[in-house]
mmCIF file of C-alpha atoms in Angstrom:
data_model
loop_
_atom_site.group_PDB
_atom_site.id
_atom_site.type_symbol
_atom_site.label_atom_id
_atom_site.label_comp_id
_atom_site.label_asym_id
_atom_site.label_seq_id
_atom_site.Cartn_x
_atom_site.Cartn_y
_atom_site.Cartn_z
ATOM 1 C CA MET A 361 118.544 91.260 109.448
ATOM 2 C CA GLY A 362 117.197 91.453 113.004
ATOM 3 C CA LEU A 363 113.918 93.163 113.928
ATOM 4 C CA ARG A 364 115.621 96.215 115.441
ATOM 5 C CA SER A 365 117.786 96.737 112.357
ATOM 6 C CA GLU A 366 114.849 96.237 109.982
ATOM 7 C CA LEU A 367 112.695 98.768 111.812
ATOM 8 C CA HIS A 368 115.546 101.270 111.976
ATOM 9 C CA GLU A 369 116.289 100.902 108.267
ATOM 10 C CA THR A 370 112.654 101.513 107.308
ATOM 11 C CA ALA A 371 112.363 104.492 109.653
ATOM 12 C CA ARG A 372 115.531 106.023 108.208
ATOM 13 C CA ALA A 373 114.270 105.473 104.656
ATOM 14 C CA LEU A 374 111.068 107.344 105.475
ATOM 15 C CA VAL A 375 113.058 110.412 106.552
ATOM 16 C CA ALA A 376 115.720 110.195 103.850
ATOM 17 C CA PRO A 377 117.260 113.583 102.915
ATOM 18 C CA GLY A 378 114.928 115.704 100.798
ATOM 19 C CA LYS A 379 111.946 113.423 101.361
ATOM 20 C CA GLY A 380 108.803 113.228 103.471
ATOM 21 C CA ILE A 381 105.496 111.407 103.720
ATOM 22 C CA LEU A 382 102.166 111.914 101.954
ATOM 23 C CA ALA A 383 99.226 111.368 104.314
ATOM 24 C CA ALA A 384 96.513 109.956 102.018
ATOM 25 C CA ASP A 385 94.668 108.203 104.831
ATOM 26 C CA GLU A 386 91.557 110.364 104.982
ATOM 27 C CA SER A 387 88.588 108.608 106.523
ATOM 28 C CA SER A 388 85.396 108.192 104.495
ATOM 29 C CA GLY A 389 83.918 111.279 106.146
ATOM 30 C CA THR A 390 86.975 113.454 105.587
ATOM 31 C CA ILE A 391 87.455 112.533 101.929
ATOM 32 C CA LYS A 392 83.748 113.227 101.341
ATOM 33 C CA LYS A 393 84.174 116.751 102.700
ATOM 34 C CA ARG A 394 87.141 117.307 100.402
ATOM 35 C CA PHE A 395 85.260 115.979 97.400
ATOM 36 C CA ASP A 396 82.236 118.122 98.333
ATOM 37 C CA SER A 397 84.498 121.173 98.062
ATOM 38 C CA ILE A 398 85.013 120.427 94.345
ATOM 39 C CA ASP A 399 81.460 119.129 93.718
ATOM 40 C CA VAL A 400 82.590 115.540 93.127
ATOM 41 C CA GLU A 401 80.665 112.581 94.516
ATOM 42 C CA SER A 402 82.717 110.480 96.952
ATOM 43 C CA THR A 403 82.316 107.094 95.274
ATOM 44 C CA GLU A 404 84.863 104.287 95.521
ATOM 45 C CA ASP A 405 85.774 104.759 91.849
ATOM 46 C CA ASN A 406 86.333 108.495 92.297
ATOM 47 C CA ARG A 407 88.420 107.976 95.424
ATOM 48 C CA ARG A 408 90.519 105.384 93.619
ATOM 49 C CA ALA A 409 90.966 107.620 90.572
ATOM 50 C CA TYR A 410 92.067 110.560 92.727
ATOM 51 C CA ARG A 411 94.582 108.600 94.752
ATOM 52 C CA GLU A 412 95.894 106.777 91.692
ATOM 53 C CA MET A 413 96.529 110.175 90.114
ATOM 54 C CA LEU A 414 98.701 111.137 93.085
ATOM 55 C CA PHE A 415 100.508 107.801 93.312
ATOM 56 C CA ARG A 416 101.410 107.750 89.601
ATOM 57 C CA THR A 417 102.843 111.276 89.548
ATOM 58 C CA ALA A 418 106.197 111.046 87.757
ATOM 59 C CA GLY A 419 109.024 112.479 89.852
ATOM 60 C CA ALA A 420 107.085 112.553 93.131
ATOM 61 C CA ALA A 421 109.209 109.720 94.527
ATOM 62 C CA ASP A 422 112.182 112.116 94.493
ATOM 63 C CA HIS A 423 110.479 113.978 97.338
ATOM 64 C CA VAL A 424 107.978 111.493 98.827
ATOM 65 C CA SER A 425 109.374 108.471 100.669
ATOM 66 C CA GLY A 426 106.130 106.917 101.876
ATOM 67 C CA VAL A 427 102.349 107.183 101.692
ATOM 68 C CA ILE A 428 99.912 106.554 104.547
ATOM 69 C CA LEU A 429 96.894 104.677 103.183
ATOM 70 C CA PHE A 430 93.341 104.138 104.408
ATOM 71 C CA ASP A 431 91.965 100.603 104.806
ATOM 72 C CA GLU A 432 90.005 100.924 101.561
ATOM 73 C CA THR A 433 93.009 102.170 99.610
ATOM 74 C CA ILE A 434 95.473 99.469 100.651
ATOM 75 C CA ARG A 435 93.055 96.919 99.159
ATOM 76 C CA GLN A 436 92.283 98.813 95.940
ATOM 77 C CA LYS A 437 93.570 98.233 92.434
ATOM 78 C CA ALA A 438 94.417 100.849 89.839
ATOM 79 C CA ALA A 439 92.380 101.205 86.658
ATOM 80 C CA ASP A 440 94.694 98.714 84.907
ATOM 81 C CA GLY A 441 94.288 96.131 87.669
ATOM 82 C CA THR A 442 97.604 96.794 89.440
ATOM 83 C CA PRO A 443 97.257 96.939 93.242
ATOM 84 C CA LEU A 444 97.833 100.505 94.409
ATOM 85 C CA VAL A 445 100.411 99.199 96.889
ATOM 86 C CA GLU A 446 102.357 97.802 93.947
ATOM 87 C CA VAL A 447 102.060 101.118 92.089
ATOM 88 C CA LEU A 448 103.833 102.771 95.024
ATOM 89 C CA GLU A 449 106.433 100.038 95.496
ATOM 90 C CA LYS A 450 107.475 100.148 91.840
ATOM 91 C CA GLN A 451 108.417 103.803 92.331
ATOM 92 C CA GLY A 452 110.370 103.070 95.484
ATOM 93 C CA VAL A 453 107.696 104.563 97.745
ATOM 94 C CA ILE A 454 106.974 102.758 101.034
ATOM 95 C CA PRO A 455 103.301 101.920 101.721
ATOM 96 C CA GLY A 456 101.892 102.666 105.179
ATOM 97 C CA ILE A 457 98.501 102.330 106.848
ATOM 98 C CA LYS A 458 96.316 104.219 109.322
ATOM 99 C CA VAL A 459 95.231 101.776 112.035
ATOM 100 C CA ASP A 460 93.405 103.796 114.700
ATOM 101 C CA ALA A 461 89.606 103.889 114.868
ATOM 102 C CA GLY A 462 89.380 107.602 115.563
ATOM 103 C CA ALA A 463 89.072 109.861 118.590
ATOM 104 C CA LYS A 464 86.044 109.266 120.828
ATOM 105 C CA PRO A 465 84.776 111.212 123.855
ATOM 106 C CA LEU A 466 86.827 110.498 126.967
ATOM 107 C CA ALA A 467 84.572 109.299 129.783
ATOM 108 C CA PHE A 468 84.130 111.772 132.651
ATOM 109 C CA SER A 469 86.225 114.467 130.955
ATOM 110 C CA GLU A 470 84.100 116.862 128.951
ATOM 111 C CA GLY A 471 85.728 118.176 125.787
ATOM 112 C CA GLU A 472 88.539 115.595 125.744
ATOM 113 C CA THR A 473 89.034 112.509 123.593
ATOM 114 C CA VAL A 474 90.771 109.146 123.605
ATOM 115 C CA THR A 475 91.664 107.285 120.416
ATOM 116 C CA GLU A 476 90.222 103.801 120.056
ATOM 117 C CA GLY A 477 91.244 100.810 117.943
ATOM 118 C CA LEU A 478 93.454 98.588 120.095
ATOM 119 C CA ASP A 479 90.995 95.679 120.080
ATOM 120 C CA GLY A 480 92.109 93.201 117.428
ATOM 121 C CA LEU A 481 95.027 95.392 116.408
ATOM 122 C CA ARG A 482 97.597 92.571 116.504
ATOM 123 C CA GLU A 483 95.592 90.601 113.938
ATOM 124 C CA ARG A 484 94.938 93.645 111.750
ATOM 125 C CA LEU A 485 98.628 94.518 111.717
ATOM 126 C CA ALA A 486 99.494 91.001 110.553
ATOM 127 C CA GLU A 487 97.008 91.371 107.680
ATOM 128 C CA TYR A 488 98.284 94.841 106.744
ATOM 129 C CA ARG A 489 101.847 93.522 106.714
ATOM 130 C CA GLU A 490 100.720 90.845 104.249
ATOM 131 C CA LEU A 491 99.070 93.542 102.134
ATOM 132 C CA GLY A 492 102.377 95.432 101.930
ATOM 133 C CA ALA A 493 102.328 97.985 104.762
ATOM 134 C CA ARG A 494 105.744 98.691 106.260
ATOM 135 C CA PHE A 495 104.736 101.509 108.593
ATOM 136 C CA ALA A 496 101.570 102.628 110.370
ATOM 137 C CA LYS A 497 100.000 105.663 112.019
ATOM 138 C CA TRP A 498 97.926 106.281 115.160
ATOM 139 C CA ARG A 499 96.644 109.760 116.047
ATOM 140 C CA ALA A 500 95.701 111.104 119.464
ATOM 141 C CA THR A 501 94.257 114.592 119.907
ATOM 142 C CA TYR A 502 94.434 117.107 122.761
ATOM 143 C CA SER A 503 92.639 120.429 123.211
ATOM 144 C CA ILE A 504 93.995 123.459 125.018
ATOM 145 C CA ASP A 505 91.706 125.305 127.412
ATOM 146 C CA THR A 506 93.212 128.478 128.859
ATOM 147 C CA ALA A 507 92.181 130.955 131.515
ATOM 148 C CA SER A 508 91.603 133.567 128.806
ATOM 149 C CA LYS A 509 88.489 131.690 127.695
ATOM 150 C CA GLY A 510 86.790 132.236 131.013
ATOM 151 C CA GLY A 511 84.634 129.733 132.846
ATOM 152 C CA SER A 512 85.968 126.767 134.736
ATOM 153 C CA VAL A 513 86.444 123.039 134.469
ATOM 154 C CA PRO A 514 84.888 120.879 137.208
ATOM 155 C CA GLU A 515 87.455 119.851 139.812
ATOM 156 C CA ARG A 516 86.666 116.141 139.295
ATOM 157 C CA GLN A 517 87.968 116.475 135.724
ATOM 158 C CA GLY A 518 91.408 117.435 136.948
ATOM 159 C CA GLY A 519 91.601 121.058 135.920
ATOM 160 C CA ARG A 520 91.981 122.716 132.551
ATOM 161 C CA ARG A 521 92.512 120.844 129.308
ATOM 162 C CA PRO A 522 94.443 118.832 128.570
ATOM 163 C CA THR A 523 94.074 117.073 131.910
ATOM 164 C CA ALA A 524 96.626 114.637 133.306
ATOM 165 C CA TYR A 525 93.965 111.962 132.809
ATOM 166 C CA CYS A 526 93.793 112.708 129.072
ATOM 167 C CA LEU A 527 97.587 112.746 128.761
ATOM 168 C CA ASP A 528 97.889 109.392 130.507
ATOM 169 C CA VAL A 529 95.244 107.415 128.603
ATOM 170 C CA ASN A 530 96.307 108.653 125.176
ATOM 171 C CA ALA A 531 100.012 108.115 125.817
ATOM 172 C CA HIS A 532 99.240 104.609 127.060
ATOM 173 C CA ALA A 533 97.282 103.812 123.887
ATOM 174 C CA LEU A 534 99.978 105.301 121.639
ATOM 175 C CA ALA A 535 102.636 103.182 123.330
ATOM 176 C CA ARG A 536 100.554 99.984 123.166
ATOM 177 C CA TYR A 537 99.944 100.609 119.461
ATOM 178 C CA ALA A 538 103.651 101.286 118.842
ATOM 179 C CA ALA A 539 104.756 98.109 120.598
ATOM 180 C CA LEU A 540 102.263 95.986 118.653
ATOM 181 C CA CYS A 541 103.449 97.541 115.387
ATOM 182 C CA GLN A 542 107.079 96.744 116.105
ATOM 183 C CA GLU A 543 106.187 93.198 117.130
ATOM 184 C CA ALA A 544 104.654 92.828 113.632
ATOM 185 C CA GLY A 545 107.730 94.308 111.914
ATOM 186 C CA ILE A 546 105.951 97.587 111.160
ATOM 187 C CA VAL A 547 107.401 101.034 111.959
ATOM 188 C CA PRO A 548 104.945 103.019 114.096
ATOM 189 C CA ILE A 549 104.348 106.692 113.496
ATOM 190 C CA VAL A 550 103.269 108.101 116.851
ATOM 191 C CA GLU A 551 101.009 111.120 116.346
ATOM 192 C CA PRO A 552 100.101 113.177 119.429
ATOM 193 C CA GLU A 553 98.381 116.266 118.026
ATOM 194 C CA ILE A 554 97.666 119.313 120.137
ATOM 195 C CA LEU A 555 94.827 121.032 118.296
ATOM 196 C CA MET A 556 95.422 124.691 117.550
ATOM 197 C CA ASP A 557 91.761 125.683 117.745
ATOM 198 C CA GLY A 558 91.467 128.400 120.360
ATOM 199 C CA ASP A 559 93.034 131.655 121.456
ATOM 200 C CA HIS A 560 96.046 130.294 123.317
ATOM 201 C CA THR A 561 99.436 131.934 122.855
ATOM 202 C CA ILE A 562 102.485 130.235 121.385
ATOM 203 C CA ASP A 563 103.959 130.030 124.906
ATOM 204 C CA GLU A 564 100.883 128.154 126.128
ATOM 205 C CA SER A 565 101.180 125.854 123.127
ATOM 206 C CA PHE A 566 104.836 125.257 124.026
ATOM 207 C CA THR A 567 103.940 124.314 127.604
ATOM 208 C CA VAL A 568 101.186 121.880 126.586
ATOM 209 C CA THR A 569 103.219 120.278 123.786
ATOM 210 C CA THR A 570 106.074 119.732 126.232
ATOM 211 C CA ARG A 571 103.747 118.093 128.772
ATOM 212 C CA VAL A 572 102.221 115.817 126.139
ATOM 213 C CA LEU A 573 105.542 114.683 124.679
ATOM 214 C CA ASP A 574 107.063 114.074 128.121
ATOM 215 C CA GLU A 575 104.217 111.675 128.938
ATOM 216 C CA VAL A 576 104.255 110.013 125.493
ATOM 217 C CA PHE A 577 107.951 109.173 125.675
ATOM 218 C CA ARG A 578 107.683 108.016 129.279
ATOM 219 C CA GLN A 579 105.040 105.493 128.213
ATOM 220 C CA LEU A 580 106.944 104.470 125.074
ATOM 221 C CA VAL A 581 109.999 103.610 127.161
ATOM 222 C CA ASP A 582 107.897 101.843 129.800
ATOM 223 C CA GLN A 583 106.318 99.671 127.104
ATOM 224 C CA ARG A 584 109.686 98.735 125.578
ATOM 225 C CA VAL A 585 109.196 100.486 122.246
ATOM 226 C CA ILE A 586 112.379 100.576 120.153
ATOM 227 C CA LEU A 587 112.933 104.318 119.784
ATOM 228 C CA GLU A 588 115.248 103.985 116.789
ATOM 229 C CA GLY A 589 112.493 102.044 114.994
ATOM 230 C CA MET A 590 109.712 104.657 115.243
ATOM 231 C CA LEU A 591 108.871 108.149 113.995
ATOM 232 C CA LEU A 592 107.119 111.009 115.780
ATOM 233 C CA LYS A 593 104.353 112.963 114.004
ATOM 234 C CA PRO A 594 103.573 116.011 116.172
ATOM 235 C CA ASN A 595 102.045 119.433 115.739
ATOM 236 C CA MET A 596 104.295 122.431 115.314
ATOM 237 C CA VAL A 597 104.250 124.837 118.253
ATOM 238 C CA LEU A 598 101.909 127.546 116.997
ATOM 239 C CA SER A 599 99.688 130.309 118.314
ATOM 240 C CA GLY A 600 96.041 129.276 118.606
ATOM 241 C CA TYR A 601 94.213 130.100 115.403
ATOM 242 C CA ASP A 602 92.036 132.639 117.273
ATOM 243 C CA CYS A 603 94.936 134.210 119.157
ATOM 244 C CA ALA A 604 95.128 137.974 118.593
ATOM 245 C CA GLU A 605 98.913 137.792 118.185
ATOM 246 C CA GLN A 606 100.074 135.244 115.620
ATOM 247 C CA ALA A 607 103.697 134.179 116.043
ATOM 248 C CA SER A 608 106.130 134.801 113.193
ATOM 249 C CA VAL A 609 107.664 132.000 111.144
ATOM 250 C CA GLU A 610 110.942 132.507 113.014
ATOM 251 C CA SER A 611 109.237 132.350 116.414
ATOM 252 C CA VAL A 612 107.359 129.157 115.485
ATOM 253 C CA ALA A 613 110.611 127.553 114.364
ATOM 254 C CA ASP A 614 112.429 128.578 117.552
ATOM 255 C CA HIS A 615 109.659 127.442 119.921
ATOM 256 C CA THR A 616 109.165 124.139 118.090
ATOM 257 C CA VAL A 617 112.839 123.170 117.916
ATOM 258 C CA ARG A 618 113.378 124.169 121.550
ATOM 259 C CA CYS A 619 110.384 122.083 122.642
ATOM 260 C CA PHE A 620 111.593 118.965 120.842
ATOM 261 C CA ARG A 621 115.164 119.334 122.067
ATOM 262 C CA LEU A 622 113.702 119.178 125.586
ATOM 263 C CA THR A 623 111.469 116.159 124.996
ATOM 264 C CA VAL A 624 112.416 113.938 122.029
ATOM 265 C CA PRO A 625 115.284 111.456 122.523
ATOM 266 C CA ALA A 626 118.075 111.593 119.947
ATOM 267 C CA ALA A 627 117.510 107.876 119.274
ATOM 268 C CA VAL A 628 114.322 108.713 117.347
ATOM 269 C CA PRO A 629 115.336 108.876 113.643
ATOM 270 C CA GLY A 630 112.919 111.567 112.599
ATOM 271 C CA ILE A 631 110.097 113.976 113.343
ATOM 272 C CA VAL A 632 107.526 114.178 110.533
ATOM 273 C CA PHE A 633 105.313 117.182 111.222
ATOM 274 C CA LEU A 634 101.601 117.339 110.532
ATOM 275 C CA SER A 635 100.372 120.518 108.894
ATOM 276 C CA GLY A 636 97.145 120.942 110.877
ATOM 277 C CA GLY A 637 95.116 123.863 109.605
ATOM 278 C CA GLN A 638 98.067 125.778 108.168
ATOM 279 C CA SER A 639 98.094 127.017 104.584
ATOM 280 C CA ASP A 640 100.245 125.087 102.114
ATOM 281 C CA GLU A 641 102.853 127.845 101.973
ATOM 282 C CA LEU A 642 103.031 128.420 105.730
ATOM 283 C CA ALA A 643 103.498 124.708 106.508
ATOM 284 C CA THR A 644 106.428 124.682 104.083
ATOM 285 C CA ALA A 645 107.909 127.933 105.428
ATOM 286 C CA HIS A 646 107.782 126.715 109.032
ATOM 287 C CA LEU A 647 109.523 123.433 108.170
ATOM 288 C CA ASN A 648 112.145 125.338 106.200
ATOM 289 C CA ALA A 649 112.874 127.739 109.081
ATOM 290 C CA MET A 650 113.269 124.844 111.515
ATOM 291 C CA ASN A 651 115.789 123.104 109.291
ATOM 292 C CA GLN A 652 117.736 126.351 108.953
ATOM 293 C CA LEU A 653 118.289 126.165 112.723
ATOM 294 C CA GLY A 654 120.041 122.787 112.381
ATOM 295 C CA PRO A 655 121.831 120.506 112.565
ATOM 296 C CA HIS A 656 119.420 118.553 114.769
ATOM 297 C CA PRO A 657 119.733 115.158 116.457
ATOM 298 C CA TRP A 658 116.825 113.862 114.366
ATOM 299 C CA GLU A 659 115.634 114.500 110.803
ATOM 300 C CA LEU A 660 112.926 117.182 110.591
ATOM 301 C CA SER A 661 110.536 116.203 107.818
ATOM 302 C CA PHE A 662 106.855 116.319 106.862
ATOM 303 C CA SER A 663 103.830 114.040 106.844
ATOM 304 C CA TYR A 664 101.330 116.339 105.209
ATOM 305 C CA GLY A 665 97.834 115.574 103.974
ATOM 306 C CA ARG A 666 95.903 118.643 102.944
ATOM 307 C CA ALA A 667 99.052 120.796 102.651
ATOM 308 C CA LEU A 668 100.334 118.481 99.906
ATOM 309 C CA GLN A 669 97.018 117.653 98.286
ATOM 310 C CA ALA A 670 94.844 120.790 98.298
ATOM 311 C CA PRO A 671 96.190 122.335 95.052
ATOM 312 C CA ALA A 672 96.110 118.940 93.319
ATOM 313 C CA LEU A 673 92.519 118.269 94.372
ATOM 314 C CA LYS A 674 91.384 121.642 93.058
ATOM 315 C CA ALA A 675 93.280 121.252 89.785
ATOM 316 C CA TRP A 676 91.894 117.744 89.231
ATOM 317 C CA SER A 677 88.261 118.528 90.143
ATOM 318 C CA GLY A 678 87.208 114.980 89.289
ATOM 319 C CA LYS A 679 87.824 115.349 85.557
ATOM 320 C CA PRO A 680 89.990 112.779 83.693
ATOM 321 C CA ASP A 681 91.250 115.545 81.400
ATOM 322 C CA ASN A 682 92.714 117.332 84.447
ATOM 323 C CA VAL A 683 94.935 114.492 85.676
ATOM 324 C CA ALA A 684 98.117 116.100 84.323
ATOM 325 C CA ALA A 685 97.246 119.424 85.981
ATOM 326 C CA GLY A 686 96.525 117.681 89.267
ATOM 327 C CA GLN A 687 99.819 115.821 89.141
ATOM 328 C CA ALA A 688 101.735 119.006 88.341
ATOM 329 C CA ALA A 689 100.191 120.748 91.362
ATOM 330 C CA TYR A 690 101.006 117.811 93.637
ATOM 331 C CA LEU A 691 104.570 117.541 92.334
ATOM 332 C CA LYS A 692 105.176 121.239 92.942
ATOM 333 C CA ARG A 693 104.176 121.041 96.608
ATOM 334 C CA ALA A 694 106.189 117.854 97.069
ATOM 335 C CA ARG A 695 109.235 119.509 95.532
ATOM 336 C CA LEU A 696 108.917 122.651 97.663
ATOM 337 C CA ASN A 697 108.592 120.637 100.859
ATOM 338 C CA GLY A 698 111.568 118.585 99.739
ATOM 339 C CA ALA A 699 113.526 121.840 99.526
ATOM 340 C CA ALA A 700 112.352 122.796 103.023
ATOM 341 C CA ARG A 701 113.976 119.598 104.305
ATOM 342 C CA ASP A 702 117.411 121.201 104.007
ATOM 343 C CA GLY A 703 116.361 124.818 104.517
ATOM 344 C CA SER A 704 116.681 125.807 100.851
ATOM 345 C CA TYR A 705 113.035 126.789 100.237
ATOM 346 C CA THR A 706 112.333 130.418 99.292
ATOM 347 C CA ASP A 707 109.160 132.406 98.698
ATOM 348 C CA ALA A 708 110.239 132.902 95.093
ATOM 349 C CA MET A 709 109.789 129.186 94.479
ATOM 350 C CA GLU A 710 106.038 129.556 95.011
ATOM 351 C CA ALA A 711 105.718 131.781 91.952
ATOM 352 C CA ALA A 712 107.806 129.495 89.730
ATOM 353 C CA SER A 713 105.950 127.049 87.512
#
């Protein structure tokens, strides 16, 4: 099988009907915050026990095609000595890896960031491939600054956020990462996330998301990335969380689908949405409404972290006796998001056990 065919096959498997991706790639700082919320110390053993609980959930593979891992996790072994990567593979779940080094302040552009981690990436990808990773993820973040906030941005910064400067440097890094992944035989998940913090309207979110995706795909094509061998992980087009008028589920679905029809080539096998700061139920409802507007040229799926894990984390609470409860909570959210993949999710399913 040639490289193009191998990448395409893996990408298609990750967005198989009824399935999506679990993002279990929380950094050390993020997982500590989540453990703090349940009064559990973030030790390596506790992190391993929590993730092993998720990975061993019977039936989850019916709805979860792949799992994004953190560097620590891809090297860990389960309590019985089985590598966690092998635990996933035995269930038919594809292991992935987060490879970026996080968003850092963008020089000479206050309030904007650029994601770092390209140095040594080729060598790290080769190692991750040996460890079992078949796909990877790189996240870039963008903030929206609107006239409604008042004040001004210095002219030398290029105007309001996100600036053209920010769009260019992040798209360039995303494309370089994607090309290096494909060279290593790894499917890249390209994650340009417009943060929904702020009071911007859904129309302003639509405009910024369109600008960002236009630049991302321009750079991907320029850097010879195989579009049929990648996945896109974007934000949904939402109202800012502080916006006085919050868009309805139907409006979010309409704006999001319209935006991606304008910007995402049909060659891309799938769009796996991030959940951002949405509630578990709302992230599922939005995905469901979008799929009800289909058919689409690409699969519309999910790559959720907190929106899949939050109920499981609370149910588990760090206690071995609660593993079954944690797995049941995780399986329920996986199943409901699986239903949203074909537009068959209903509110009534939330109340069902």
